[in-house]
């Protein structure tokens, strides 16, 4: 079964074709992505209306490119999967509208996929796919969660952030340092030149005894530190950005210290989740999963505890269409997708807010 996947929940338009036949390991037949990062950079963050309009421009040319890559006509598509939520409502509506129109034109079923389920299952397209059950650390721009995953559609929330997400902590700290959006990759590049012990930033809820996270306080601590360093050089020339008076080394030290704090919390809480569940496998997914220090420290900590860690391929860490096509395909393989959706007249709705654990409640 060939599933076309469309991702449009935020600032990336992703389209991909995945083969998920019978019980065979799903295979990626083609994929294309357009990132809107450059467009949003001028505003320091995602502008929802601009995002929706750009998705409209990109989605069909990307679909053509994917089919050309796979060497297949549109009629070879057996089902169309799209991101139904969570995400920006207008952006989600573009993907869902296009998916339902394609499904209607082809007379094929349409599957509304949960964005985080896409991230969660994305390592199944890697050369070293995990086996169920596992603990999943989902760390993206909008979410930080630890889940127990017993199978497709069987997700139990173990802990989550009570305020900012890990990616948000990277992005906001980067902004305070005057780095371009999205801050995560820029901050971790700068951190390579810094001393992670230069500043002691808080590790909130590290010893709370539960698996929840909190990253909002980190932003305040970084702001205070940057202000302190900037004020120490008040005699300097007037500057446009708060962090401008800082030396390159001071900025790198702040970046390295923030990254160390975020990674420390993510590693310790992941291991606590492993201990609590007794499971021996960890899957790391979402944009922050691309962070090199996180990979290094989780790898070392898990090796010491005899735990296997699985990641998606690096290019599938951030948002993409392949994970949506894959999740749609795996839901069909697991007998969970609504193959009868065609009979419902291709009605579609989107769910900008949609807890992942709700999927388990609706599973048979
Ligand atoms: O999963 P994703 O592409 O989009 C959402 O669903 O949110 O994640 C984007 C987030 C952003 O906050 C970005 O700064 C962060 O992932 N990110 C990173 C890295 N690459 C992306 N954070 C830290 N280190 C990275 N290398
Ligand atoms: Zn995402």
PDB file of C-alpha atoms in Angstrom, residues 76-178:
ATOM      1  CA  UNK A  76      -0.512   4.774  -7.842  1.00  0.00           C
ATOM      2  CA  UNK A  77      -1.357   6.396  -4.470  1.00  0.00           C
ATOM      3  CA  UNK A  78      -3.542   4.064  -2.350  1.00  0.00           C
ATOM      4  CA  UNK A  79      -4.251   6.470   0.533  1.00  0.00           C
ATOM      5  CA  UNK A  80      -3.481  10.042   1.508  1.00  0.00           C
ATOM      6  CA  UNK A  81      -2.322  10.877   5.041  1.00  0.00           C
ATOM      7  CA  UNK A  82      -2.152  14.428   6.384  1.00  0.00           C
ATOM      8  CA  UNK A  83      -1.294  16.129   9.664  1.00  0.00           C
ATOM      9  CA  UNK A  84      -4.600  16.754  11.397  1.00  0.00           C
ATOM     10  CA  UNK A  85      -3.018  18.389  14.460  1.00  0.00           C
ATOM     11  CA  UNK A  86      -1.642  19.715  16.679  1.00  0.00           C
ATOM     12  CA  UNK A  87      -0.304  22.852  15.015  1.00  0.00           C
ATOM     13  CA  UNK A  88      -1.341  26.170  13.498  1.00  0.00           C
ATOM     14  CA  UNK A  89      -5.005  25.962  12.458  1.00  0.00           C
ATOM     15  CA  UNK A  90      -4.622  27.762   9.121  1.00  0.00           C
ATOM     16  CA  UNK A  91      -1.514  25.804   8.189  1.00  0.00           C
ATOM     17  CA  UNK A  92      -3.169  22.500   9.107  1.00  0.00           C
ATOM     18  CA  UNK A  93      -6.205  23.378   6.987  1.00  0.00           C
ATOM     19  CA  UNK A  94      -4.021  23.668   3.875  1.00  0.00           C
ATOM     20  CA  UNK A  95      -2.657  20.122   4.200  1.00  0.00           C
ATOM     21  CA  UNK A  96      -5.994  18.627   5.187  1.00  0.00           C
ATOM     22  CA  UNK A  97      -7.852  20.424   2.375  1.00  0.00           C
ATOM     23  CA  UNK A  98      -5.383  19.260  -0.247  1.00  0.00           C
ATOM     24  CA  UNK A  99      -5.291  15.699   1.146  1.00  0.00           C
ATOM     25  CA  UNK A 100      -9.087  15.398   1.115  1.00  0.00           C
ATOM     26  CA  UNK A 101      -9.330  16.868  -2.381  1.00  0.00           C
ATOM     27  CA  UNK A 102      -6.730  14.383  -3.659  1.00  0.00           C
ATOM     28  CA  UNK A 103      -8.446  11.509  -1.870  1.00  0.00           C
ATOM     29  CA  UNK A 104     -11.817  12.510  -3.342  1.00  0.00           C
ATOM     30  CA  UNK A 105     -10.389  12.844  -6.861  1.00  0.00           C
ATOM     31  CA  UNK A 106      -8.683   9.447  -6.608  1.00  0.00           C
ATOM     32  CA  UNK A 107     -11.513   7.730  -4.740  1.00  0.00           C
ATOM     33  CA  UNK A 108      -8.979   6.673  -2.086  1.00  0.00           C
ATOM     34  CA  UNK A 109      -9.123   6.861   1.721  1.00  0.00           C
ATOM     35  CA  UNK A 110      -7.730   9.809   3.639  1.00  0.00           C
ATOM     36  CA  UNK A 111      -6.085   9.439   7.054  1.00  0.00           C
ATOM     37  CA  UNK A 112      -5.766  12.304   9.568  1.00  0.00           C
ATOM     38  CA  UNK A 113      -2.504  11.782  11.467  1.00  0.00           C
ATOM     39  CA  UNK A 114      -1.356  13.166  14.834  1.00  0.00           C
ATOM     40  CA  UNK A 115       1.846  15.152  14.260  1.00  0.00           C
ATOM     41  CA  UNK A 116       3.543  13.731  17.359  1.00  0.00           C
ATOM     42  CA  UNK A 117       2.643  10.177  16.369  1.00  0.00           C
ATOM     43  CA  UNK A 118       4.533  10.945  13.163  1.00  0.00           C
ATOM     44  CA  UNK A 119       7.612  12.032  15.143  1.00  0.00           C
ATOM     45  CA  UNK A 120       7.254   9.077  17.494  1.00  0.00           C
ATOM     46  CA  UNK A 121       7.141   6.467  14.727  1.00  0.00           C
ATOM     47  CA  UNK A 122       9.745   8.152  12.481  1.00  0.00           C
ATOM     48  CA  UNK A 123      12.620   5.871  13.665  1.00  0.00           C
ATOM     49  CA  UNK A 124      10.766   2.989  11.949  1.00  0.00           C
ATOM     50  CA  UNK A 125      12.102   4.403   8.659  1.00  0.00           C
ATOM     51  CA  UNK A 126      15.701   4.168   9.909  1.00  0.00           C
ATOM     52  CA  UNK A 127      18.193   1.397   9.229  1.00  0.00           C
ATOM     53  CA  UNK A 128      17.895   0.363  12.907  1.00  0.00           C
ATOM     54  CA  UNK A 129      14.166   0.452  13.693  1.00  0.00           C
ATOM     55  CA  UNK A 130      13.009  -0.051  17.304  1.00  0.00           C
ATOM     56  CA  UNK A 131      10.701  -2.781  18.583  1.00  0.00           C
ATOM     57  CA  UNK A 132       7.685  -2.169  20.830  1.00  0.00           C
ATOM     58  CA  UNK A 133       7.431  -1.483  23.714  1.00  0.00           C
ATOM     59  CA  UNK A 134       9.660   1.533  24.313  1.00  0.00           C
ATOM     60  CA  UNK A 135       9.903   4.842  26.128  1.00  0.00           C
ATOM     61  CA  UNK A 136       9.741   7.837  23.789  1.00  0.00           C
ATOM     62  CA  UNK A 137      11.261  11.220  24.491  1.00  0.00           C
ATOM     63  CA  UNK A 138       9.426  13.673  22.233  1.00  0.00           C
ATOM     64  CA  UNK A 139      11.193  16.994  22.128  1.00  0.00           C
ATOM     65  CA  UNK A 140      10.127  19.559  19.561  1.00  0.00           C
ATOM     66  CA  UNK A 141       9.448  23.275  19.318  1.00  0.00           C
ATOM     67  CA  UNK A 142       6.010  22.864  20.872  1.00  0.00           C
ATOM     68  CA  UNK A 143       6.258  19.685  22.972  1.00  0.00           C
ATOM     69  CA  UNK A 144       8.390  17.972  25.568  1.00  0.00           C
ATOM     70  CA  UNK A 145       6.921  14.654  26.606  1.00  0.00           C
ATOM     71  CA  UNK A 146       7.902  11.240  27.837  1.00  0.00           C
ATOM     72  CA  UNK A 147       5.555   8.517  26.611  1.00  0.00           C
ATOM     73  CA  UNK A 148       5.285   4.796  27.142  1.00  0.00           C
ATOM     74  CA  UNK A 149       4.631   3.241  23.720  1.00  0.00           C
ATOM     75  CA  UNK A 150       3.253  -0.303  23.628  1.00  0.00           C
ATOM     76  CA  UNK A 151       2.300  -0.344  19.963  1.00  0.00           C
ATOM     77  CA  UNK A 152       0.836   1.817  17.204  1.00  0.00           C
ATOM     78  CA  UNK A 153      -1.897   3.939  18.826  1.00  0.00           C
ATOM     79  CA  UNK A 154      -1.029   2.734  22.342  1.00  0.00           C
ATOM     80  CA  UNK A 155       0.525   5.724  24.048  1.00  0.00           C
ATOM     81  CA  UNK A 156       0.637   6.502  27.742  1.00  0.00           C
ATOM     82  CA  UNK A 157       1.811   9.923  28.857  1.00  0.00           C
ATOM     83  CA  UNK A 158       4.459   9.579  31.582  1.00  0.00           C
ATOM     84  CA  UNK A 159       5.396  13.229  31.927  1.00  0.00           C
ATOM     85  CA  UNK A 160       5.431  16.509  30.039  1.00  0.00           C
ATOM     86  CA  UNK A 161       6.441  20.120  30.298  1.00  0.00           C
ATOM     87  CA  UNK A 162       4.357  22.287  32.561  1.00  0.00           C
ATOM     88  CA  UNK A 163       5.365  25.419  30.616  1.00  0.00           C
ATOM     89  CA  UNK A 164       7.867  25.882  27.752  1.00  0.00           C
ATOM     90  CA  UNK A 165       8.982  23.029  25.499  1.00  0.00           C
ATOM     91  CA  UNK A 166      12.675  22.096  25.210  1.00  0.00           C
ATOM     92  CA  UNK A 167      12.836  23.488  21.664  1.00  0.00           C
ATOM     93  CA  UNK A 168      11.223  26.684  22.892  1.00  0.00           C
ATOM     94  CA  UNK A 169      13.921  26.961  25.590  1.00  0.00           C
ATOM     95  CA  UNK A 170      16.584  26.653  22.886  1.00  0.00           C
ATOM     96  CA  UNK A 171      14.778  29.165  20.646  1.00  0.00           C
ATOM     97  CA  UNK A 172      14.124  31.771  23.361  1.00  0.00           C
ATOM     98  CA  UNK A 173      17.661  31.565  24.781  1.00  0.00           C
ATOM     99  CA  UNK A 174      19.061  31.906  21.271  1.00  0.00           C
ATOM    100  CA  UNK A 175      16.915  34.989  20.688  1.00  0.00           C
ATOM    101  CA  UNK A 176      18.260  36.563  23.886  1.00  0.00           C
ATOM    102  CA  UNK A 177      21.753  36.001  22.500  1.00  0.00           C
ATOM    103  CA  UNK A 178      20.791  37.668  19.217  1.00  0.00           C
TER     104      UNK A 178
END
